Tab-separated table of C-alpha atoms and ligand atoms in Angstrom:
chain	number	residue	atom	x	y	z
A	1	UNK	CA	109.788	124.470	67.083
A	2	UNK	CA	112.274	121.763	66.599
A	3	UNK	CA	115.133	121.322	68.898
A	4	UNK	CA	118.066	119.104	68.241
A	5	UNK	CA	118.207	116.402	70.911
A	6	UNK	CA	121.757	116.104	72.016
A	7	UNK	CA	123.185	112.708	71.696
A	8	UNK	CA	125.615	110.653	73.935
A	9	UNK	CA	127.098	107.245	73.124
A	10	UNK	CA	127.945	106.291	76.848
A	11	UNK	CA	126.745	102.889	78.140
A	12	UNK	CA	125.048	103.362	81.156
A	13	UNK	CA	125.576	99.325	81.767
A	14	UNK	CA	129.096	99.303	81.559
A	15	UNK	CA	130.761	98.295	84.737
A	16	UNK	CA	132.536	102.098	84.962
A	17	UNK	CA	128.835	103.747	84.880
A	18	UNK	CA	127.329	101.361	86.905
A	19	UNK	CA	129.893	101.979	89.657
A	20	UNK	CA	129.810	105.888	89.248
A	21	UNK	CA	127.073	107.036	87.237
A	22	UNK	CA	126.989	110.736	88.510
A	23	UNK	CA	129.556	112.592	86.258
A	24	UNK	CA	127.509	110.930	83.376
A	25	UNK	CA	124.065	112.008	84.701
A	26	UNK	CA	125.641	115.522	85.297
A	27	UNK	CA	126.712	115.583	81.676
A	28	UNK	CA	123.439	114.677	80.246
A	29	UNK	CA	121.099	116.870	82.420
A	30	UNK	CA	123.207	119.999	81.368
A	31	UNK	CA	123.225	118.878	77.760
A	32	UNK	CA	119.452	119.317	77.526
A	33	UNK	CA	116.239	118.006	78.963
A	34	UNK	CA	116.139	114.916	76.694
A	35	UNK	CA	119.110	113.150	75.584
A	36	UNK	CA	119.078	110.454	72.876
A	37	UNK	CA	121.311	107.420	74.076
A	38	UNK	CA	122.135	105.954	70.822
A	39	UNK	CA	123.546	102.676	71.964
A	40	UNK	CA	120.258	101.806	73.318
A	41	UNK	CA	118.088	104.052	71.072
A	42	UNK	CA	116.697	105.248	74.706
A	43	UNK	CA	115.462	109.093	75.194
A	44	UNK	CA	116.511	109.696	78.615
A	45	UNK	CA	115.235	112.273	81.124
A	46	UNK	CA	117.273	113.215	83.931
A	47	UNK	CA	115.982	116.460	85.269
A	48	UNK	CA	113.698	116.234	88.006
A	49	UNK	CA	110.521	118.175	86.854
A	50	UNK	CA	110.530	116.105	83.935
A	51	UNK	CA	111.188	112.962	85.282
A	52	UNK	CA	108.277	113.480	87.578
A	53	UNK	CA	105.996	114.959	85.598
A	54	UNK	CA	106.332	111.732	83.141
A	55	UNK	CA	105.717	109.480	86.174
A	56	UNK	CA	102.306	111.347	86.742
A	57	UNK	CA	101.226	110.965	83.079
A	58	UNK	CA	100.786	107.266	82.381
A	59	UNK	CA	98.569	107.860	79.631
A	60	UNK	CA	101.409	109.532	77.643
A	61	UNK	CA	104.427	107.375	79.034
A	62	UNK	CA	102.998	104.233	79.126
A	63	UNK	CA	104.392	100.995	80.961
A	64	UNK	CA	102.467	98.827	78.767
A	65	UNK	CA	105.153	97.735	76.323
A	66	UNK	CA	107.373	97.146	79.132
A	67	UNK	CA	109.586	99.120	81.411
A	68	UNK	CA	113.015	97.901	80.720
A	69	UNK	CA	115.609	98.161	77.810
A	70	UNK	CA	115.730	95.132	75.874
A	71	UNK	CA	112.469	94.622	73.313
A	72	UNK	CA	112.623	90.762	73.701
A	73	UNK	CA	112.401	90.857	77.676
A	74	UNK	CA	109.878	93.739	77.493
A	75	UNK	CA	107.811	91.439	75.298
A	76	UNK	CA	108.605	88.330	77.407
A	77	UNK	CA	107.349	90.383	80.711
A	78	UNK	CA	104.308	91.823	79.340
A	79	UNK	CA	101.461	91.834	81.753
A	80	UNK	CA	103.285	91.949	85.184
A	81	UNK	CA	101.921	94.855	87.380
A	82	UNK	CA	104.956	96.918	86.744
A	83	UNK	CA	104.389	96.544	82.971
A	84	UNK	CA	100.921	97.443	82.353
A	85	UNK	CA	98.759	100.511	82.182
A	86	UNK	CA	95.086	100.892	83.899
A	87	UNK	CA	92.672	99.313	83.849
A	88	UNK	CA	94.911	95.868	83.676
A	89	UNK	CA	97.018	97.652	86.161
A	90	UNK	CA	94.665	98.656	88.638
A	91	UNK	CA	93.000	95.422	89.104
A	92	UNK	CA	96.538	93.627	89.507
A	93	UNK	CA	97.906	96.415	91.685
A	94	UNK	CA	94.741	96.256	94.000
A	95	UNK	CA	95.181	92.642	94.750
A	96	UNK	CA	99.248	92.716	94.919
A	97	UNK	CA	99.166	95.617	97.279
A	98	UNK	CA	96.608	93.911	99.653
A	99	UNK	CA	99.277	92.479	101.930
A	100	UNK	CA	101.316	95.375	101.800
A	101	UNK	CA	98.545	97.976	103.101
A	102	UNK	CA	99.959	100.315	106.012
A	103	UNK	CA	97.661	98.645	108.528
A	104	UNK	CA	99.191	95.360	108.038
A	105	UNK	CA	102.790	96.778	108.337
A	106	UNK	CA	101.720	97.842	111.362
A	107	UNK	CA	101.048	94.557	112.569
A	108	UNK	CA	104.320	93.056	111.401
A	109	UNK	CA	106.333	95.882	112.890
A	110	UNK	CA	107.069	94.240	116.345
A	111	UNK	CA	108.294	91.242	114.131
A	112	UNK	CA	110.657	93.513	112.268
A	113	UNK	CA	111.825	95.228	115.253
A	114	UNK	CA	112.635	92.269	117.306
A	115	UNK	CA	114.631	91.084	114.155
A	116	UNK	CA	116.514	94.346	113.993
A	117	UNK	CA	117.219	94.388	117.617
A	118	UNK	CA	118.492	90.642	117.706
A	119	UNK	CA	121.067	91.415	114.329
A	120	UNK	CA	122.307	94.823	115.508
A	121	UNK	CA	122.919	93.358	119.152
A	122	UNK	CA	124.732	90.248	117.571
A	123	UNK	CA	126.784	92.409	115.128
A	124	UNK	CA	127.611	95.275	117.260
A	125	UNK	CA	128.956	92.891	119.928
A	126	UNK	CA	131.850	91.677	117.332
A	127	UNK	CA	132.723	95.148	116.460
A	128	UNK	CA	133.215	94.442	112.559
A	129	UNK	CA	130.693	93.000	110.186
A	130	UNK	CA	129.688	93.238	106.692
A	131	UNK	CA	126.756	95.703	106.679
A	132	UNK	CA	125.485	94.509	103.205
A	133	UNK	CA	125.364	90.674	103.570
A	134	UNK	CA	125.361	90.173	107.384
A	135	UNK	CA	123.052	93.525	108.442
A	136	UNK	CA	121.272	94.695	105.556
A	137	UNK	CA	120.177	91.177	104.151
A	138	UNK	CA	118.914	89.931	107.544
A	139	UNK	CA	115.441	91.250	107.646
A	140	UNK	CA	114.363	90.855	104.164
A	141	UNK	CA	115.983	87.220	104.088
A	142	UNK	CA	114.323	86.304	107.248
A	143	UNK	CA	110.887	88.304	107.562
A	144	UNK	CA	110.213	89.364	103.917
A	145	UNK	CA	110.901	86.080	102.176
A	146	UNK	CA	108.794	84.163	104.852
A	147	UNK	CA	106.034	86.861	104.044
A	148	UNK	CA	106.186	86.109	100.138
A	149	UNK	CA	105.697	82.390	101.235
A	150	UNK	CA	107.255	80.358	98.562
A	151	UNK	CA	108.317	77.585	100.618
A	152	UNK	CA	111.211	77.187	103.109
A	153	UNK	CA	113.479	75.266	100.522
A	154	UNK	CA	113.120	78.178	97.974
A	155	UNK	CA	113.732	81.282	100.209
A	156	UNK	CA	117.506	80.998	99.589
A	157	UNK	CA	116.913	80.938	95.998
A	158	UNK	CA	115.085	84.137	95.809
A	159	UNK	CA	117.987	86.286	95.853
A	160	UNK	CA	119.689	84.570	93.072
A	161	UNK	CA	116.565	84.794	91.093
A	162	UNK	CA	115.935	88.164	91.739
A	163	UNK	CA	119.709	89.177	90.749
A	164	UNK	CA	119.126	87.722	87.448
A	165	UNK	CA	115.787	89.062	86.838
A	166	UNK	CA	117.430	92.402	87.608
A	167	UNK	CA	120.034	91.950	84.997
A	168	UNK	CA	117.746	91.072	82.058
A	169	UNK	CA	116.392	94.643	82.810
A	170	UNK	CA	119.352	96.126	80.824
A	171	UNK	CA	120.578	95.718	77.499
A	172	UNK	CA	122.090	92.444	76.214
A	173	UNK	CA	125.454	92.676	77.692
A	174	UNK	CA	127.519	90.024	79.381
A	175	UNK	CA	125.330	90.374	82.489
A	176	UNK	CA	122.372	89.967	80.548
A	177	UNK	CA	123.279	86.971	78.908
A	178	UNK	CA	124.826	85.134	82.052
A	179	UNK	CA	121.639	85.565	83.551
A	180	UNK	CA	119.173	83.903	81.049
A	181	UNK	CA	119.198	80.471	82.498
A	182	UNK	CA	118.437	81.538	86.120
A	183	UNK	CA	115.314	83.719	84.730
A	184	UNK	CA	114.252	80.648	82.883
A	185	UNK	CA	114.547	78.891	85.999
A	186	UNK	CA	112.412	81.139	87.900
A	187	UNK	CA	109.687	81.367	85.313
A	188	UNK	CA	109.578	77.618	85.021
A	189	UNK	CA	109.365	77.446	88.952
A	190	UNK	CA	106.648	80.326	89.157
A	191	UNK	CA	104.568	78.355	86.425
A	192	UNK	CA	105.133	74.809	87.830
A	193	UNK	CA	106.145	75.156	91.657
A	194	UNK	CA	104.620	78.386	93.150
A	195	UNK	CA	101.169	76.941	93.095
A	196	UNK	CA	98.521	76.479	95.919
A	197	UNK	CA	99.810	73.186	97.850
A	198	UNK	CA	103.244	73.475	97.207
A	199	UNK	CA	103.464	77.344	98.659
A	200	UNK	CA	103.037	78.526	102.236
A	201	UNK	CA	99.131	78.855	102.591
A	202	UNK	CA	98.107	82.461	103.207
A	203	UNK	CA	101.675	83.861	101.822
A	204	UNK	CA	101.584	86.931	99.596
A	205	UNK	CA	102.168	84.262	96.676
A	206	UNK	CA	99.189	82.080	97.771
A	207	UNK	CA	96.931	85.098	98.058
A	208	UNK	CA	97.250	85.897	94.688
A	209	UNK	CA	95.340	82.413	93.874
A	210	UNK	CA	92.933	83.290	96.487
A	211	UNK	CA	92.080	86.399	94.717
A	212	UNK	CA	91.911	84.655	91.284
A	213	UNK	CA	89.491	81.959	92.949
A	214	UNK	CA	87.299	85.088	93.897
A	215	UNK	CA	87.328	86.154	90.297
A	216	UNK	CA	89.246	89.243	91.004
A	217	UNK	CA	92.201	88.189	88.905
A	218	UNK	CA	92.640	85.838	85.950
A	219	UNK	CA	94.160	82.765	87.225
A	220	UNK	CA	96.726	82.587	84.167
A	221	UNK	CA	98.047	85.902	85.568
A	222	UNK	CA	99.442	84.389	89.008
A	223	UNK	CA	102.774	83.041	87.767
A	224	UNK	CA	103.935	86.391	86.132
A	225	UNK	CA	102.853	88.177	88.899
A	226	UNK	CA	105.185	86.228	91.139
A	227	UNK	CA	107.889	88.411	89.452
A	228	UNK	CA	106.380	91.239	91.061
A	229	UNK	CA	106.853	90.002	94.484
A	230	UNK	CA	110.035	88.407	94.119
A	231	UNK	CA	112.294	90.734	92.415
A	232	UNK	CA	111.848	94.070	94.066
A	233	UNK	CA	111.154	92.939	97.615
A	234	UNK	CA	114.585	92.109	98.840
A	235	UNK	CA	117.602	93.442	96.686
A	236	UNK	CA	116.191	96.974	96.958
A	237	UNK	CA	115.980	97.212	100.476
A	238	UNK	CA	119.272	95.533	101.063
A	239	UNK	CA	121.024	98.147	98.950
A	240	UNK	CA	119.214	100.929	100.536
A	241	UNK	CA	120.293	99.729	104.045
A	242	UNK	CA	123.650	99.277	103.141
A	243	UNK	CA	123.764	102.711	101.054
A	244	UNK	CA	122.273	104.598	104.427
A	245	UNK	CA	125.306	102.628	106.211
A	246	UNK	CA	127.810	103.736	103.817
A	247	UNK	CA	126.738	107.388	104.110
A	248	UNK	CA	126.564	107.824	107.673
A	249	UNK	CA	130.425	106.339	107.878
A	250	UNK	CA	131.329	108.803	105.567
A	251	UNK	CA	129.523	111.621	107.248
A	252	UNK	CA	129.956	111.148	111.045
A	253	UNK	CA	128.600	114.473	111.885
A	254	UNK	CA	125.033	113.113	110.205
A	255	UNK	CA	125.088	110.333	112.305
A	256	UNK	CA	125.477	112.229	115.391
A	257	UNK	CA	122.572	114.424	114.365
A	258	UNK	CA	120.418	111.459	114.038
A	259	UNK	CA	121.378	109.983	117.354
A	260	UNK	CA	120.770	113.108	119.033
A	261	UNK	CA	117.419	113.452	117.227
A	262	UNK	CA	115.435	109.992	116.402
A	263	UNK	CA	112.894	112.413	114.593
A	264	UNK	CA	115.294	112.490	111.802
A	265	UNK	CA	115.175	108.961	111.060
A	266	UNK	CA	112.383	109.090	108.349
A	267	UNK	CA	114.118	112.193	106.610
A	268	UNK	CA	117.402	110.136	106.686
A	269	UNK	CA	115.889	107.426	104.837
A	270	UNK	CA	114.673	109.615	102.228
A	271	UNK	CA	117.718	111.595	101.861
A	272	UNK	CA	119.761	108.237	101.529
A	273	UNK	CA	117.616	107.034	98.968
A	274	UNK	CA	117.577	110.511	97.110
A	275	UNK	CA	121.649	110.415	97.129
A	276	UNK	CA	121.721	106.559	96.172
A	277	UNK	CA	118.883	105.068	94.275
A	278	UNK	CA	119.240	101.566	94.313
A	279	UNK	CA	117.041	101.568	91.102
A	280	UNK	CA	118.459	104.128	89.014
A	281	UNK	CA	115.891	103.872	85.907
A	282	UNK	CA	112.996	102.120	84.395
A	283	UNK	CA	111.631	103.384	81.123
A	284	UNK	CA	108.091	104.011	79.206
A	285	UNK	CA	107.003	104.218	75.700
A	286	UNK	CA	105.376	107.566	74.441
A	287	UNK	CA	101.717	106.807	73.154
A	288	UNK	CA	101.197	109.799	71.194
A	289	UNK	CA	103.722	112.629	70.012
A	290	UNK	CA	104.955	114.591	72.948
A	291	UNK	CA	106.848	117.680	73.762
A	292	UNK	CA	109.551	117.729	76.807
A	293	UNK	CA	110.569	121.273	77.520
A	294	UNK	CA	110.290	122.329	74.089
A	295	UNK	CA	111.935	118.876	72.691
A	296	UNK	CA	109.410	116.944	70.371
A	297	UNK	CA	109.432	113.357	70.446
A	298	UNK	CA	107.493	110.935	68.259
A	299	UNK	CA	104.842	108.545	69.621
A	300	UNK	CA	106.525	105.140	70.063
A	301	UNK	CA	109.811	106.559	71.774
A	302	UNK	CA	111.169	104.592	74.288
A	303	UNK	CA	112.010	107.050	77.062
A	304	UNK	CA	114.365	106.313	79.894
A	305	UNK	CA	113.392	108.069	83.239
A	306	UNK	CA	116.558	108.064	85.322
A	307	UNK	CA	115.578	108.781	88.942
A	308	UNK	CA	119.099	108.499	90.261
A	309	UNK	CA	119.854	111.586	88.291
A	310	UNK	CA	116.648	113.645	88.796
A	311	UNK	CA	117.379	112.894	92.562
A	312	UNK	CA	120.506	114.907	92.025
A	313	UNK	CA	119.241	117.619	89.968
A	314	UNK	CA	120.447	121.022	91.132
A	315	UNK	CA	117.248	122.925	90.012
A	316	UNK	CA	115.364	120.828	92.635
A	317	UNK	CA	118.052	120.013	95.426
A	318	UNK	CA	120.659	122.785	95.853
A	319	UNK	CA	124.427	121.184	96.174
A	320	UNK	CA	122.702	118.102	95.476
A	321	UNK	CA	125.594	115.494	96.088
A	322	UNK	CA	125.823	116.616	99.817
A	323	UNK	CA	124.258	114.315	102.286
A	324	UNK	CA	122.235	115.987	104.583
A	325	UNK	CA	119.251	114.352	106.647
A	326	UNK	CA	117.946	118.086	107.426
A	327	UNK	CA	117.028	118.539	104.218
A	328	UNK	CA	113.695	116.374	104.474
A	329	UNK	CA	113.429	115.331	100.843
A	330	UNK	CA	110.141	113.655	100.865
A	331	UNK	CA	109.661	114.234	97.363
A	332	UNK	CA	112.488	112.258	96.131
A	333	UNK	CA	111.836	109.741	93.482
A	334	UNK	CA	113.728	106.513	94.405
A	335	UNK	CA	110.533	105.065	94.761
A	336	UNK	CA	108.989	106.433	91.537
A	337	UNK	CA	105.851	108.495	91.682
A	338	UNK	CA	102.367	108.242	90.272
A	339	UNK	CA	100.340	105.275	89.318
A	340	UNK	CA	103.376	102.653	89.872
A	341	UNK	CA	104.589	104.218	92.846
A	342	UNK	CA	106.650	101.357	94.966
A	343	UNK	CA	103.770	99.129	96.458
A	344	UNK	CA	106.411	98.146	98.985
A	345	UNK	CA	107.658	101.403	100.237
A	346	UNK	CA	105.958	101.371	103.575
A	347	UNK	CA	107.648	97.821	104.322
A	348	UNK	CA	111.155	99.084	103.158
A	349	UNK	CA	110.907	102.081	105.210
A	350	UNK	CA	109.499	99.988	108.219
A	351	UNK	CA	112.957	97.683	107.701
A	352	UNK	CA	115.278	100.546	107.633
A	353	UNK	CA	113.535	102.432	110.391
A	354	UNK	CA	113.968	99.823	112.506
A	355	UNK	CA	117.521	99.142	111.980
A	356	UNK	CA	118.604	102.836	111.999
A	357	UNK	CA	117.000	103.146	115.339
A	358	UNK	CA	118.680	100.244	116.873
A	359	UNK	CA	121.899	101.239	115.256
A	360	UNK	CA	121.542	104.744	116.862
A	361	UNK	CA	121.430	103.043	120.150
A	362	UNK	CA	124.201	100.751	119.792
A	363	UNK	CA	126.901	102.530	117.704
A	364	UNK	CA	128.702	105.870	118.088
A	365	UNK	CA	130.395	105.688	114.885
A	366	UNK	CA	131.107	103.323	111.841
A	367	UNK	CA	134.192	102.919	109.801
A	368	UNK	CA	134.466	101.508	106.548
A	369	UNK	CA	136.990	98.731	106.329
A	370	UNK	CA	136.317	97.741	102.624
A	371	UNK	CA	133.244	98.570	100.265
A	372	UNK	CA	132.893	96.374	96.925
A	373	UNK	CA	130.251	97.872	94.412
A	374	UNK	CA	127.463	95.550	92.886
A	375	UNK	CA	127.566	95.178	89.336
A	376	UNK	CA	124.043	94.553	87.896
A	377	UNK	CA	122.204	95.851	85.128
A	378	UNK	CA	119.038	97.182	87.082
A	379	UNK	CA	120.063	97.801	90.633
A	380	UNK	CA	123.119	99.863	92.067
A	381	UNK	CA	124.877	99.757	95.726
A	382	UNK	CA	127.207	97.882	97.320
A	383	UNK	CA	127.521	94.040	97.369
A	384	UNK	CA	129.730	94.223	100.426
A	385	UNK	CA	130.538	96.987	103.059
A	386	UNK	CA	132.873	95.811	105.817
A	387	UNK	CA	132.439	98.356	108.742
A	388	UNK	CA	133.999	98.547	112.069
A	389	UNK	CA	131.975	100.145	114.878
A	390	UNK	CA	132.823	102.247	117.737
A	391	UNK	CA	130.342	102.132	120.711
A	392	UNK	CA	128.999	104.781	122.730
B	401	LIG	C1	114.289	100.937	99.124
B	401	LIG	C2	113.632	99.992	98.437
B	401	LIG	C3	112.814	99.819	97.351
B	401	LIG	C4	112.876	100.716	96.207
B	401	LIG	C5	114.176	101.777	96.056
B	401	LIG	C6	111.960	100.346	94.959
B	401	LIG	C7	111.641	101.205	94.047
B	401	LIG	C8	110.630	100.987	93.169
B	401	LIG	C9	110.523	101.882	91.997
B	401	LIG	C10	111.396	102.940	91.628
B	401	LIG	C11	109.179	101.471	91.474
B	401	LIG	C12	108.585	102.378	90.273
B	401	LIG	C13	108.359	101.576	89.106
B	401	LIG	C14	107.993	102.386	88.007
B	401	LIG	O1	107.974	103.623	87.960
B	401	LIG	O2	107.735	101.672	86.856
B	401	LIG	C15	108.784	100.397	92.380
B	401	LIG	C16	107.683	99.576	92.174
B	401	LIG	C17	107.200	98.498	92.675
B	401	LIG	N1	107.868	97.933	93.969
B	401	LIG	FE1	109.355	98.730	94.909
B	401	LIG	N2	111.288	99.487	95.748
B	401	LIG	C18	111.466	98.841	96.845
B	401	LIG	C19	111.006	98.242	97.849
B	401	LIG	C20	110.161	97.287	97.617
B	401	LIG	C21	109.585	96.288	98.396
B	401	LIG	C22	110.214	95.988	99.735
B	401	LIG	C23	108.677	95.857	97.534
B	401	LIG	C24	107.733	94.404	97.852
B	401	LIG	C25	107.537	93.988	99.020
B	401	LIG	C26	108.612	96.307	96.048
B	401	LIG	C27	107.441	96.067	95.222
B	401	LIG	C28	107.207	96.881	94.341
B	401	LIG	C29	106.150	96.432	93.277
B	401	LIG	C30	105.397	95.115	93.128
B	401	LIG	C31	106.303	97.663	92.329
B	401	LIG	C32	105.498	97.804	90.965
B	401	LIG	C33	104.217	98.579	91.080
B	401	LIG	C34	103.285	98.951	90.222
B	401	LIG	O3	103.795	98.868	88.977
B	401	LIG	O4	101.890	99.642	90.331
B	401	LIG	N3	109.267	97.382	96.368
B	401	LIG	N4	109.763	100.135	93.453
């Protein structure tokens, strides 16, 4: 059976679609299981079951030719953990994930809780603050950047580099082009400066080289693998925290629920990630001809997995745009699934949980004073969210 694939000439990377992609996602989801985005020649999946099935099938939906949009960047970043398949992927992920194991996360939880306590107390006392730059950035920038261990002087640079690297994950547009020099600067830094002796001994970055010395990893993989730590460890979590505050500000009755029952915090984290995916998409390349819900795609097609659309599929989540922390959507796809499921999700959950817990102690209600969306090709959320808070 041959089914015609609906075509859409929307640019998912335009300012408009970055700010509010949901009407476009709804349109595409209803048009068919696969929609051909002609501008970038991507075959987009928007339905929950299809995105999940693709994530679980790395043999057919391969990451080895990159997971981004632009062929040049996909070629340049080939070989990072994110852009590889087993067995290479298994080898790299084993090393990369070692400092992020759950038991090690438990060991740093008291540091994270103390930092959350300090920042929440300070900001709430002021009554008004920017939840993006003052609250959400605090834990990633104080605790996580130290764990990555690129050296004190480079911690501030991490956010700038990461933002640029996320921007080149989209098509060659203005944001992509403007980010080129910073990406070049980072790659140069990773090759020449982020090396043993110049970085924190025993930080995550240094541990890559230690693994190489033990023969667990080819040494020439270490510089590119810095990308796997630097790109996703900060902004993703910053956006997730900011989104959660914005959602609770807009839904005070949900905040009331959470304050009354702290066991809802893990569910609130999943629900806020479901409603607003900080990483709205990655892609895969088909290794063979493949049929998705009766739609045949040839080998070599680049398939975009729209996590942000799948998470709002009404087939999976009734009334999907409704923020409801009692929904308990532990199967939401914002951390991906399968072989490449986010390696830092325990850390991200720990940070979010510490902050929400302390905010629940100190804040009875949030009011949004102003919000400004982040415009980035790979990330979605708010770059500023000024809130005023009412204390209990
Ligand atoms: C709320 C915060 C976060 C979100 C929404 C998020 C999202 C994601 C997603 C969607 C993937 C799957 C990629 C794919 O399917 O190809 C992923 C993978 C990954 N994430 Fe996260 N992430 C977050 C936090 C973090 C943190 C804190 C770290 C590091 C400390 C991290 C490191 C990674 C790495 C290294 C991968 C690649 C894993 C692999 O390819 O096997 N992430 N993340």
